[in-house]
Tab-separated table of C-alpha atoms in Angstrom:
chain	number	residue	atom	x	y	z
A	1	UNK	CA	7.082	126.677	-94.587
A	2	UNK	CA	4.306	125.762	-96.988
A	3	UNK	CA	4.117	124.193	-100.414
A	4	UNK	CA	1.790	124.258	-103.423
A	5	UNK	CA	1.158	121.414	-105.833
A	6	UNK	CA	-0.554	121.546	-109.210
A	7	UNK	CA	-1.514	117.911	-109.763
A	8	UNK	CA	-2.261	118.107	-113.486
A	9	UNK	CA	-2.885	115.401	-116.051
A	10	UNK	CA	0.173	116.393	-118.098
A	11	UNK	CA	2.436	118.085	-115.529
A	12	UNK	CA	3.022	118.081	-111.796
A	13	UNK	CA	4.263	121.452	-110.553
A	14	UNK	CA	5.472	121.985	-107.001
A	15	UNK	CA	6.178	125.443	-105.565
A	16	UNK	CA	7.816	126.949	-102.483
A	17	UNK	CA	8.804	130.430	-101.435
A	18	UNK	CA	12.546	130.828	-101.008
A	19	UNK	CA	13.544	134.291	-99.770
A	20	UNK	CA	12.331	136.755	-102.472
A	21	UNK	CA	11.782	134.100	-105.108
A	22	UNK	CA	9.375	131.286	-105.721
A	23	UNK	CA	10.987	128.019	-106.665
A	24	UNK	CA	8.971	125.849	-109.073
A	25	UNK	CA	9.739	122.214	-109.837
A	26	UNK	CA	7.829	120.708	-112.749
A	27	UNK	CA	7.783	117.220	-114.150
A	28	UNK	CA	5.802	115.455	-116.868
A	29	UNK	CA	3.189	113.230	-115.269
A	30	UNK	CA	3.929	110.104	-117.285
A	31	UNK	CA	5.830	106.828	-117.151
A	32	UNK	CA	6.868	103.815	-119.176
A	33	UNK	CA	7.055	100.232	-117.933
A	34	UNK	CA	9.821	97.784	-118.848
A	35	UNK	CA	10.146	94.213	-117.615
A	36	UNK	CA	13.193	93.552	-115.512
A	37	UNK	CA	15.918	91.792	-117.458
A	38	UNK	CA	19.664	91.283	-117.517
A	39	UNK	CA	21.421	94.637	-117.092
A	40	UNK	CA	18.292	96.660	-118.017
A	41	UNK	CA	18.164	98.427	-114.648
A	42	UNK	CA	21.894	99.117	-114.721
A	43	UNK	CA	21.686	100.437	-118.289
A	44	UNK	CA	18.795	102.782	-117.432
A	45	UNK	CA	20.416	103.989	-114.205
A	46	UNK	CA	23.724	104.716	-115.906
A	47	UNK	CA	21.799	106.668	-118.555
A	48	UNK	CA	20.463	108.819	-115.726
A	49	UNK	CA	16.849	107.629	-115.908
A	50	UNK	CA	14.641	108.087	-112.857
A	51	UNK	CA	13.196	104.674	-112.074
A	52	UNK	CA	10.612	103.244	-109.717
A	53	UNK	CA	10.808	99.488	-109.443
A	54	UNK	CA	7.531	97.815	-108.541
A	55	UNK	CA	7.866	94.047	-108.152
A	56	UNK	CA	9.859	92.961	-111.196
A	57	UNK	CA	8.731	95.881	-113.369
A	58	UNK	CA	10.872	98.939	-113.978
A	59	UNK	CA	8.933	102.179	-114.410
A	60	UNK	CA	10.854	105.023	-116.060
A	61	UNK	CA	9.344	108.349	-114.976
A	62	UNK	CA	8.729	111.797	-116.429
A	63	UNK	CA	10.716	113.273	-119.322
A	64	UNK	CA	13.012	110.216	-119.313
A	65	UNK	CA	9.975	108.041	-120.102
A	66	UNK	CA	9.320	110.050	-123.278
A	67	UNK	CA	12.958	109.756	-124.368
A	68	UNK	CA	13.146	105.972	-123.746
A	69	UNK	CA	9.688	105.345	-125.199
A	70	UNK	CA	10.649	107.090	-128.458
A	71	UNK	CA	14.023	105.352	-128.523
A	72	UNK	CA	12.651	101.849	-127.904
A	73	UNK	CA	9.769	102.384	-130.363
A	74	UNK	CA	12.260	103.333	-133.066
A	75	UNK	CA	14.066	100.020	-132.402
A	76	UNK	CA	10.759	98.227	-133.000
A	77	UNK	CA	9.866	97.473	-129.356
A	78	UNK	CA	6.146	96.770	-129.162
A	79	UNK	CA	5.680	97.330	-125.438
A	80	UNK	CA	7.255	100.753	-125.090
A	81	UNK	CA	4.141	102.884	-124.900
A	82	UNK	CA	3.919	105.930	-122.682
A	83	UNK	CA	1.493	105.677	-119.754
A	84	UNK	CA	-0.195	108.345	-117.690
A	85	UNK	CA	-0.977	108.035	-113.945
A	86	UNK	CA	-3.805	110.526	-114.591
A	87	UNK	CA	-6.362	110.898	-117.361
A	88	UNK	CA	-9.048	113.552	-117.887
A	89	UNK	CA	-7.841	115.335	-114.749
A	90	UNK	CA	-8.175	112.375	-112.378
A	91	UNK	CA	-6.454	109.058	-111.603
A	92	UNK	CA	-6.246	106.891	-114.706
A	93	UNK	CA	-8.454	103.843	-114.097
A	94	UNK	CA	-6.757	101.893	-116.900
A	95	UNK	CA	-3.378	102.233	-115.216
A	96	UNK	CA	-4.656	102.414	-111.652
A	97	UNK	CA	-2.650	99.528	-110.214
A	98	UNK	CA	0.656	101.233	-110.970
A	99	UNK	CA	-0.728	104.779	-111.001
A	100	UNK	CA	-0.844	105.173	-107.240
A	101	UNK	CA	2.737	104.031	-106.655
A	102	UNK	CA	4.069	106.005	-109.631
A	103	UNK	CA	2.102	109.157	-108.797
A	104	UNK	CA	3.228	108.929	-105.185
A	105	UNK	CA	6.901	108.696	-106.270
A	106	UNK	CA	6.518	111.557	-108.768
A	107	UNK	CA	4.869	113.812	-106.170
A	108	UNK	CA	7.580	113.023	-103.619
A	109	UNK	CA	10.225	113.760	-106.263
A	110	UNK	CA	8.646	117.114	-107.156
A	111	UNK	CA	7.844	118.558	-103.707
A	112	UNK	CA	10.332	116.565	-101.624
A	113	UNK	CA	9.880	115.732	-97.968
A	114	UNK	CA	8.106	118.184	-95.627
A	115	UNK	CA	10.499	120.848	-94.297
A	116	UNK	CA	8.647	121.048	-91.012
A	117	UNK	CA	6.439	118.593	-89.181
A	118	UNK	CA	3.003	118.434	-90.814
A	119	UNK	CA	3.900	121.171	-93.329
A	120	UNK	CA	0.799	122.315	-95.212
A	121	UNK	CA	0.568	121.305	-98.855
A	122	UNK	CA	-2.312	122.775	-100.856
A	123	UNK	CA	-2.999	120.748	-103.999
A	124	UNK	CA	-5.217	121.536	-106.980
A	125	UNK	CA	-8.406	119.527	-107.332
A	126	UNK	CA	-10.803	119.655	-110.270
A	127	UNK	CA	-14.542	120.255	-109.884
A	128	UNK	CA	-16.909	117.480	-110.894
A	129	UNK	CA	-17.374	117.661	-114.675
A	130	UNK	CA	-20.761	118.601	-116.134
A	131	UNK	CA	-20.321	116.460	-119.267
A	132	UNK	CA	-19.149	113.183	-117.714
A	133	UNK	CA	-20.177	110.718	-115.019
A	134	UNK	CA	-16.706	111.016	-113.520
A	135	UNK	CA	-16.641	111.844	-109.835
A	136	UNK	CA	-13.520	113.576	-108.540
A	137	UNK	CA	-13.996	112.656	-104.862
A	138	UNK	CA	-11.906	109.492	-105.121
A	139	UNK	CA	-9.108	111.364	-106.901
A	140	UNK	CA	-8.961	114.073	-104.216
A	141	UNK	CA	-9.149	111.476	-101.439
A	142	UNK	CA	-6.290	109.570	-103.056
A	143	UNK	CA	-4.066	112.673	-103.278
A	144	UNK	CA	-4.947	113.526	-99.675
A	145	UNK	CA	-3.817	110.059	-98.594
A	146	UNK	CA	-0.613	110.152	-100.683
A	147	UNK	CA	0.389	113.561	-99.256
A	148	UNK	CA	-0.507	112.488	-95.699
A	149	UNK	CA	1.725	109.419	-96.063
A	150	UNK	CA	4.571	111.733	-97.131
A	151	UNK	CA	4.075	113.648	-93.869
A	152	UNK	CA	2.221	116.713	-95.193
A	153	UNK	CA	-1.029	118.235	-94.001
A	154	UNK	CA	-2.942	118.227	-97.296
A	155	UNK	CA	-5.626	120.744	-98.278
A	156	UNK	CA	-7.522	120.541	-101.591
A	157	UNK	CA	-8.136	123.753	-103.533
A	158	UNK	CA	-10.311	124.147	-106.619
A	159	UNK	CA	-7.961	124.335	-109.609
A	160	UNK	CA	-9.584	127.416	-111.180
A	161	UNK	CA	-9.907	129.200	-107.821
A	162	UNK	CA	-6.141	128.856	-107.409
A	163	UNK	CA	-5.756	130.995	-110.580
A	164	UNK	CA	-7.945	133.686	-108.969
A	165	UNK	CA	-5.486	133.752	-106.019
A	166	UNK	CA	-2.460	133.813	-108.322
A	167	UNK	CA	-3.673	136.430	-110.806
A	168	UNK	CA	-5.989	138.627	-108.712
A	169	UNK	CA	-8.598	139.667	-111.298
A	170	UNK	CA	-10.966	142.458	-110.286
A	171	UNK	CA	-14.561	143.588	-110.665
A	172	UNK	CA	-14.789	147.316	-110.017
A	173	UNK	CA	-12.868	147.861	-106.778
A	174	UNK	CA	-13.287	144.264	-105.622
A	175	UNK	CA	-10.011	142.271	-105.669
A	176	UNK	CA	-9.821	138.506	-106.226
A	177	UNK	CA	-13.056	138.801	-108.222
A	178	UNK	CA	-13.635	137.534	-111.731
A	179	UNK	CA	-13.657	134.399	-113.839
A	180	UNK	CA	-10.687	132.020	-114.033
A	181	UNK	CA	-10.362	129.282	-116.631
A	182	UNK	CA	-7.761	126.560	-116.432
A	183	UNK	CA	-7.374	124.762	-119.760
A	184	UNK	CA	-5.415	121.629	-118.924
A	185	UNK	CA	-4.680	118.490	-120.898
A	186	UNK	CA	-7.509	116.543	-119.260
A	187	UNK	CA	-10.174	118.985	-118.150
A	188	UNK	CA	-11.220	122.598	-118.367
A	189	UNK	CA	-11.881	124.046	-114.915
A	190	UNK	CA	-13.867	127.236	-114.539
A	191	UNK	CA	-14.548	129.306	-111.435
A	192	UNK	CA	-16.123	132.670	-110.821
A	193	UNK	CA	-15.099	134.195	-107.523
A	194	UNK	CA	-16.166	137.344	-105.697
A	195	UNK	CA	-13.755	138.637	-103.070
A	196	UNK	CA	-11.904	135.305	-103.185
A	197	UNK	CA	-14.991	133.170	-102.598
A	198	UNK	CA	-16.228	130.882	-105.377
A	199	UNK	CA	-19.767	131.595	-106.592
A	200	UNK	CA	-19.875	129.456	-109.767
A	201	UNK	CA	-17.582	126.513	-110.449
A	202	UNK	CA	-17.601	123.527	-112.795
A	203	UNK	CA	-15.341	121.492	-115.040
A	204	UNK	CA	-15.626	119.846	-118.427
A	205	UNK	CA	-13.758	116.838	-119.797
A	206	UNK	CA	-12.577	117.107	-123.405
A	207	UNK	CA	-9.691	119.573	-123.304
A	208	UNK	CA	-6.201	119.398	-124.881
A	209	UNK	CA	-5.799	115.598	-125.080
A	210	UNK	CA	-9.314	115.189	-126.474
A	211	UNK	CA	-8.691	117.793	-129.177
A	212	UNK	CA	-5.458	116.003	-130.173
A	213	UNK	CA	-7.292	112.665	-130.423
A	214	UNK	CA	-10.114	114.144	-132.505
A	215	UNK	CA	-7.703	115.861	-134.887
A	216	UNK	CA	-5.716	112.621	-135.073
A	217	UNK	CA	-8.825	110.795	-136.352
A	218	UNK	CA	-9.571	113.634	-138.773
A	219	UNK	CA	-6.062	113.884	-140.200
A	220	UNK	CA	-4.839	110.300	-139.965
A	221	UNK	CA	-1.761	111.397	-137.992
A	222	UNK	CA	-0.942	109.942	-134.564
A	223	UNK	CA	-2.164	111.869	-131.504
A	224	UNK	CA	1.442	112.475	-130.387
A	225	UNK	CA	2.269	113.943	-133.843
A	226	UNK	CA	-0.759	116.247	-133.543
A	227	UNK	CA	0.398	117.304	-130.056
A	228	UNK	CA	3.819	118.155	-131.450
A	229	UNK	CA	2.343	120.232	-134.298
A	230	UNK	CA	0.059	121.987	-131.792
A	231	UNK	CA	3.002	122.849	-129.570
A	232	UNK	CA	5.333	123.989	-132.352
A	233	UNK	CA	3.350	125.257	-135.373
A	234	UNK	CA	-0.129	126.297	-134.307
A	235	UNK	CA	-0.716	130.054	-134.608
A	236	UNK	CA	-4.366	131.111	-134.518
A	237	UNK	CA	-3.457	134.376	-136.237
A	238	UNK	CA	-2.089	132.513	-139.248
A	239	UNK	CA	-3.910	129.235	-139.920
A	240	UNK	CA	-3.163	127.325	-143.132
A	241	UNK	CA	-6.579	125.755	-143.794
A	242	UNK	CA	-5.039	123.456	-146.409
A	243	UNK	CA	-3.267	121.675	-143.548
A	244	UNK	CA	-5.702	119.152	-142.048
A	245	UNK	CA	-4.033	119.198	-138.633
A	246	UNK	CA	-3.940	122.986	-138.273
A	247	UNK	CA	-7.458	123.386	-139.672
A	248	UNK	CA	-8.743	120.628	-137.359
A	249	UNK	CA	-7.099	122.206	-134.330
A	250	UNK	CA	-8.607	125.592	-135.192
A	251	UNK	CA	-12.116	124.111	-135.516
A	252	UNK	CA	-11.885	122.069	-132.286
A	253	UNK	CA	-10.463	124.992	-130.268
A	254	UNK	CA	-13.388	127.149	-131.467
A	255	UNK	CA	-15.858	124.471	-130.370
A	256	UNK	CA	-14.154	124.072	-126.998
A	257	UNK	CA	-14.191	127.809	-126.259
A	258	UNK	CA	-17.832	128.162	-127.365
A	259	UNK	CA	-18.791	125.229	-125.090
A	260	UNK	CA	-16.949	126.695	-122.097
A	261	UNK	CA	-18.610	130.101	-122.468
A	262	UNK	CA	-22.053	128.623	-123.222
A	263	UNK	CA	-21.897	126.380	-120.133
A	264	UNK	CA	-20.587	129.179	-117.962
A	265	UNK	CA	-23.421	131.482	-119.098
A	266	UNK	CA	-25.943	128.750	-118.198
A	267	UNK	CA	-24.410	128.170	-114.748
A	268	UNK	CA	-24.190	131.916	-114.122
A	269	UNK	CA	-27.880	132.409	-114.991
A	270	UNK	CA	-28.854	129.474	-112.751
A	271	UNK	CA	-26.978	131.058	-109.815
A	272	UNK	CA	-29.309	134.082	-109.990
A	273	UNK	CA	-26.425	136.479	-109.235
A	274	UNK	CA	-26.083	139.888	-110.864
A	275	UNK	CA	-23.110	142.246	-110.646
A	276	UNK	CA	-22.866	145.961	-111.341
A	277	UNK	CA	-19.326	145.801	-112.671
A	278	UNK	CA	-17.892	144.187	-115.805
A	279	UNK	CA	-16.113	140.893	-115.167
A	280	UNK	CA	-12.445	140.193	-115.902
A	281	UNK	CA	-11.566	136.769	-117.340
A	282	UNK	CA	-8.157	135.176	-116.663
A	283	UNK	CA	-7.056	132.153	-118.684
A	284	UNK	CA	-4.296	129.711	-117.807
A	285	UNK	CA	-3.113	126.163	-118.565
A	286	UNK	CA	-0.999	124.404	-121.186
A	287	UNK	CA	-3.876	124.107	-123.684
A	288	UNK	CA	-3.967	127.933	-123.849
A	289	UNK	CA	-0.292	128.096	-124.903
A	290	UNK	CA	-0.512	128.234	-128.743
A	291	UNK	CA	0.306	131.545	-130.429
A	292	UNK	CA	-2.703	133.792	-130.930
A	293	UNK	CA	-4.845	132.057	-128.313
A	294	UNK	CA	-5.873	135.329	-126.650
A	295	UNK	CA	-6.992	136.747	-130.002
A	296	UNK	CA	-8.929	133.533	-130.728
A	297	UNK	CA	-10.631	133.702	-127.326
A	298	UNK	CA	-11.655	137.343	-127.927
A	299	UNK	CA	-13.079	136.465	-131.342
A	300	UNK	CA	-15.223	133.668	-129.886
A	301	UNK	CA	-16.221	135.886	-126.965
A	302	UNK	CA	-17.468	138.563	-129.381
A	303	UNK	CA	-19.780	135.992	-131.022
A	304	UNK	CA	-21.383	134.964	-127.695
A	305	UNK	CA	-24.395	136.498	-126.031
A	306	UNK	CA	-23.423	136.408	-122.332
A	307	UNK	CA	-25.598	137.461	-119.369
A	308	UNK	CA	-22.849	139.750	-117.998
A	309	UNK	CA	-20.456	142.363	-119.296
A	310	UNK	CA	-16.840	141.360	-119.849
A	311	UNK	CA	-14.129	143.806	-118.774
A	312	UNK	CA	-11.395	142.005	-120.669
A	313	UNK	CA	-9.498	138.778	-121.180
A	314	UNK	CA	-6.055	138.345	-119.651
A	315	UNK	CA	-3.630	135.460	-119.982
A	316	UNK	CA	-2.039	134.349	-116.700
A	317	UNK	CA	1.506	135.585	-116.069
A	318	UNK	CA	2.881	132.062	-116.338
A	319	UNK	CA	0.495	129.579	-117.958
A	320	UNK	CA	2.282	126.533	-116.579
A	321	UNK	CA	2.901	127.716	-113.010
A	322	UNK	CA	-0.092	129.859	-112.039
A	323	UNK	CA	-2.159	126.991	-110.532
A	324	UNK	CA	0.782	125.948	-108.365
A	325	UNK	CA	1.394	129.599	-107.393
A	326	UNK	CA	-2.248	129.972	-106.286
A	327	UNK	CA	-1.953	126.772	-104.254
A	328	UNK	CA	1.220	128.129	-102.621
A	329	UNK	CA	-0.508	131.393	-101.618
A	330	UNK	CA	-3.373	129.449	-100.036
A	331	UNK	CA	-0.892	127.127	-98.296
A	332	UNK	CA	1.042	130.101	-96.882
A	333	UNK	CA	-2.187	131.617	-95.594
A	334	UNK	CA	-3.200	128.313	-93.976
A	335	UNK	CA	0.267	127.927	-92.433
A	336	UNK	CA	0.051	131.480	-91.025
A	337	UNK	CA	-3.344	130.741	-89.471
A	338	UNK	CA	-1.929	127.527	-88.003
A	339	UNK	CA	0.950	129.459	-86.376
A	340	UNK	CA	-1.457	132.011	-84.861
A	341	UNK	CA	-3.804	129.385	-83.454
B	1	UNK	CA	-6.672	76.375	-96.152
B	2	UNK	CA	-3.180	76.260	-97.628
B	3	UNK	CA	-1.300	79.164	-96.139
B	4	UNK	CA	2.225	80.000	-97.220
B	5	UNK	CA	4.675	82.688	-96.211
B	6	UNK	CA	7.433	84.343	-98.248
B	7	UNK	CA	10.234	84.008	-95.696
B	8	UNK	CA	12.608	86.366	-97.526
B	9	UNK	CA	12.610	90.127	-97.908
B	10	UNK	CA	12.385	90.126	-101.719
B	11	UNK	CA	9.206	89.276	-103.619
B	12	UNK	CA	8.896	85.807	-105.135
B	13	UNK	CA	6.746	84.713	-108.011
B	14	UNK	CA	4.934	81.401	-108.301
B	15	UNK	CA	5.114	81.392	-112.071
B	16	UNK	CA	2.559	78.720	-112.943
B	17	UNK	CA	0.041	80.423	-110.636
B	18	UNK	CA	1.064	83.883	-111.914
B	19	UNK	CA	1.193	85.102	-108.318
B	20	UNK	CA	3.623	87.544	-106.702
B	21	UNK	CA	4.135	87.296	-102.952
B	22	UNK	CA	5.845	90.276	-101.383
B	23	UNK	CA	8.691	89.686	-98.914
B	24	UNK	CA	7.418	88.590	-95.500
B	25	UNK	CA	3.798	88.332	-96.706
B	26	UNK	CA	1.418	85.506	-95.860
B	27	UNK	CA	-1.096	84.283	-98.431
B	28	UNK	CA	-3.913	81.757	-98.292
B	29	UNK	CA	-3.558	80.084	-101.689
B	30	UNK	CA	-6.902	78.284	-101.404
B	31	UNK	CA	-8.608	81.645	-101.169
B	32	UNK	CA	-7.160	82.639	-104.520
B	33	UNK	CA	-7.086	79.417	-106.520
B	34	UNK	CA	-8.794	76.030	-106.744
B	35	UNK	CA	-7.271	73.513	-104.353
B	36	UNK	CA	-6.390	71.197	-107.263
B	37	UNK	CA	-4.505	73.971	-109.055
B	38	UNK	CA	-2.504	74.781	-105.927
B	39	UNK	CA	-1.608	71.147	-105.229
B	40	UNK	CA	-0.452	70.669	-108.849
B	41	UNK	CA	1.765	73.773	-108.903
B	42	UNK	CA	5.284	72.660	-109.766
B	43	UNK	CA	6.756	76.092	-109.142
B	44	UNK	CA	5.236	76.227	-105.655
B	45	UNK	CA	6.880	72.894	-104.781
B	46	UNK	CA	10.181	74.166	-106.138
B	47	UNK	CA	10.031	77.358	-104.064
B	48	UNK	CA	9.113	75.388	-100.922
B	49	UNK	CA	12.025	73.021	-101.563
B	50	UNK	CA	14.342	75.994	-101.998
B	51	UNK	CA	12.927	77.332	-98.695
B	52	UNK	CA	11.928	80.637	-100.325
B	53	UNK	CA	8.340	79.935	-99.300
B	54	UNK	CA	7.277	78.182	-96.134
B	55	UNK	CA	4.037	76.262	-95.627
B	56	UNK	CA	2.332	77.527	-92.533
B	57	UNK	CA	-0.714	75.341	-92.037
B	58	UNK	CA	-1.196	73.108	-95.022
B	59	UNK	CA	-4.192	70.822	-94.401
B	60	UNK	CA	-2.949	67.310	-93.937
B	61	UNK	CA	-4.683	64.011	-94.337
B	62	UNK	CA	-3.162	62.736	-91.114
B	63	UNK	CA	-5.701	61.473	-88.524
B	64	UNK	CA	-6.610	63.939	-85.864
B	65	UNK	CA	-4.801	63.330	-82.582
B	66	UNK	CA	-6.909	61.797	-79.839
B	67	UNK	CA	-7.844	64.466	-77.356
B	68	UNK	CA	-6.137	64.045	-74.029
B	69	UNK	CA	-7.826	65.409	-70.951
B	70	UNK	CA	-5.643	67.837	-69.076
B	71	UNK	CA	-6.550	69.177	-65.701
B	72	UNK	CA	-6.815	72.976	-65.949
B	73	UNK	CA	-4.126	74.817	-64.127
B	74	UNK	CA	-5.214	76.537	-60.947
B	75	UNK	CA	-3.481	79.795	-61.893
B	76	UNK	CA	-3.883	81.768	-65.140
B	77	UNK	CA	-1.168	81.048	-67.698
B	78	UNK	CA	0.865	83.678	-69.521
B	79	UNK	CA	-0.106	83.779	-73.234
B	80	UNK	CA	2.402	81.811	-75.259
B	81	UNK	CA	4.428	83.519	-78.001
B	82	UNK	CA	3.159	80.998	-80.552
B	83	UNK	CA	-0.479	81.682	-79.774
B	84	UNK	CA	0.161	85.428	-80.084
B	85	UNK	CA	1.595	84.856	-83.550
B	86	UNK	CA	-1.453	82.785	-84.446
B	87	UNK	CA	-3.805	85.557	-83.320
B	88	UNK	CA	-1.883	88.085	-85.425
B	89	UNK	CA	-1.954	85.681	-88.319
B	90	UNK	CA	-5.714	85.221	-88.029
B	91	UNK	CA	-6.234	88.991	-87.892
B	92	UNK	CA	-4.111	89.415	-91.029
B	93	UNK	CA	-6.034	86.691	-92.811
B	94	UNK	CA	-9.374	88.221	-91.914
B	95	UNK	CA	-8.197	91.542	-93.314
B	96	UNK	CA	-7.045	89.885	-96.549
B	97	UNK	CA	-10.334	87.964	-96.805
B	98	UNK	CA	-12.284	91.190	-96.277
B	99	UNK	CA	-10.363	92.881	-99.065
B	100	UNK	CA	-10.835	89.964	-101.425
B	101	UNK	CA	-14.518	89.624	-100.570
B	102	UNK	CA	-15.335	93.258	-101.145
B	103	UNK	CA	-13.097	93.280	-104.213
B	104	UNK	CA	-12.591	97.027	-103.843
B	105	UNK	CA	-8.923	96.932	-104.719
B	106	UNK	CA	-9.541	95.432	-108.127
B	107	UNK	CA	-12.314	97.818	-109.147
B	108	UNK	CA	-11.733	100.539	-111.682
B	109	UNK	CA	-12.271	104.216	-110.957
B	110	UNK	CA	-15.410	104.137	-113.121
B	111	UNK	CA	-16.884	101.328	-110.994
B	112	UNK	CA	-16.133	103.313	-107.865
B	113	UNK	CA	-18.294	106.212	-109.090
B	114	UNK	CA	-21.325	104.530	-107.583
B	115	UNK	CA	-19.987	104.738	-104.028
B	116	UNK	CA	-20.798	107.550	-101.628
B	117	UNK	CA	-18.131	110.053	-100.557
B	118	UNK	CA	-17.285	108.356	-97.248
B	119	UNK	CA	-16.838	104.953	-98.903
B	120	UNK	CA	-14.622	106.458	-101.593
B	121	UNK	CA	-12.426	108.064	-98.927
B	122	UNK	CA	-12.238	104.723	-97.092
B	123	UNK	CA	-11.215	102.919	-100.291
B	124	UNK	CA	-8.560	105.577	-101.011
B	125	UNK	CA	-7.240	105.110	-97.478
B	126	UNK	CA	-7.142	101.339	-97.957
B	127	UNK	CA	-5.355	101.601	-101.294
B	128	UNK	CA	-2.646	103.923	-99.988
B	129	UNK	CA	-2.295	101.747	-96.873
B	130	UNK	CA	-1.914	98.751	-99.163
B	131	UNK	CA	0.766	100.656	-101.068
B	132	UNK	CA	2.682	101.615	-97.944
B	133	UNK	CA	2.374	98.063	-96.568
B	134	UNK	CA	4.178	96.946	-99.690
B	135	UNK	CA	6.954	99.528	-99.637
B	136	UNK	CA	9.548	96.771	-99.848
B	137	UNK	CA	7.985	96.084	-103.242
B	138	UNK	CA	8.563	99.678	-104.407
B	139	UNK	CA	12.107	100.964	-104.843
B	140	UNK	CA	13.268	104.177	-106.510
B	141	UNK	CA	16.668	105.450	-107.572
B	142	UNK	CA	16.100	109.181	-106.948
B	143	UNK	CA	15.242	111.730	-104.294
B	144	UNK	CA	14.280	114.625	-106.551
B	145	UNK	CA	12.829	114.693	-110.036
B	146	UNK	CA	11.877	117.529	-112.351
B	147	UNK	CA	13.031	120.789	-113.811
B	148	UNK	CA	13.611	123.545	-111.285
B	149	UNK	CA	13.058	127.241	-112.053
B	150	UNK	CA	12.992	130.353	-109.888
B	151	UNK	CA	10.771	133.382	-110.414
B	152	UNK	CA	10.268	136.651	-108.604
B	153	UNK	CA	6.583	136.669	-107.706
B	154	UNK	CA	4.299	139.065	-105.843
B	155	UNK	CA	3.348	136.361	-103.361
B	156	UNK	CA	3.434	138.541	-100.234
B	157	UNK	CA	1.258	141.195	-101.870
B	158	UNK	CA	-1.333	138.598	-102.980
B	159	UNK	CA	-1.249	136.980	-99.554
B	160	UNK	CA	-1.937	140.411	-98.054
B	161	UNK	CA	-4.983	140.876	-100.336
B	162	UNK	CA	-6.315	137.447	-99.380
B	163	UNK	CA	-5.762	138.124	-95.676
B	164	UNK	CA	-7.557	141.483	-95.862
B	165	UNK	CA	-10.549	139.825	-97.582
B	166	UNK	CA	-10.627	137.206	-94.844
B	167	UNK	CA	-10.586	139.888	-92.134
B	168	UNK	CA	-13.467	141.731	-93.825
B	169	UNK	CA	-15.287	138.422	-94.172
B	170	UNK	CA	-14.821	137.736	-90.461
């Protein structure tokens, strides 16, 4: 057996192969803290909430946290804010004390216990960002330790490289060759691979969450309201520019895509590599979900002067699960090698 | 040194010191607070009286006992259980002091950026160890969490492609 884990800022997605199917388990990577009080724990448990109790604090996890946070806020509770164990793709330093325990419980809840001794778990890890001082070593080391404590043999895999394994882009006759972009809530991860080996990789902070915050400032609406509009009403093929939120989202998405392509072109030129065949680009991640995203990407791409020819842009088969799927493939390969040796 | 132990299995809180002590844990209060503050803590006295916390080696003002010369035994003595406990206790205290001195557990992720890779891995190890040492402090009411979906995927085919690339690479 082997398992894959996409440890994302917004979602945790675990995957396993079960006969002819792949089973995915996904959960929002968030929590809400409530002080212990008379009957509070009993009330939450009977409502079906998933709780981790740390000391005398009750932490409601995942989707339940969103439900209870909204409910308590509507009753006027001041300390009902939603917290994230991760931020910008790595452990959230502002919530670090609880983050480790909460993240550990969420991961265990999503992938369960190992099904064999030392089962391999490949987890997604971001590259170090080019536009921030953040260093992802501590984050990867932390996930390695959490998974080891659960009894797994953990292996880190570059988040964008996992999309190459899941989607198999090609350059000429070469499989597993092309550019993969993972647009998450925290970071954008980019990797160019040739025959499954990474040749250019980097990440950038300032993805989905950042766009929501910027549009929130621009429009005067809360960031969560902007997120909701983005998820339900944004269609790049039909933007109402009289709507500050939609117009703001359109402008910030354009800037984000231009920045990704500009930085990739720079990194590609620095690598000194040249290829005879046009390159296929595969895009994945929750931030790429709005309607018309592919069209938007192609429009921006047409404006850019890139040092290589692009074969085409393809959206991943399943934007939310492809990173976890790539991790699972790598885990199965590692498990196979372990059996042989 | 004013060392106390939480004798129960559940955490206790010394409210006027704003300090949680996990079940079974030993803490040197003088390491964390001023001696005056500790001695004035009403809640600490209450918890000691209720026998939820036990003083282990509170410094006393009592005169030191006069040393009495004892002739050493001619054969080596078996180590006493009490002295073994004391050695363990000292080891535990040294570990706690080390943690407090280096302050690594209270630093933010941003502050940790300045460390080299090996140190960061060591800190991560220490933090997870700290978490698992305090498992009695963490309780959850579920085994599984999340939305489960199944999909037919071309996993075996992709695995085959990856394997063939590896063979060619070899």
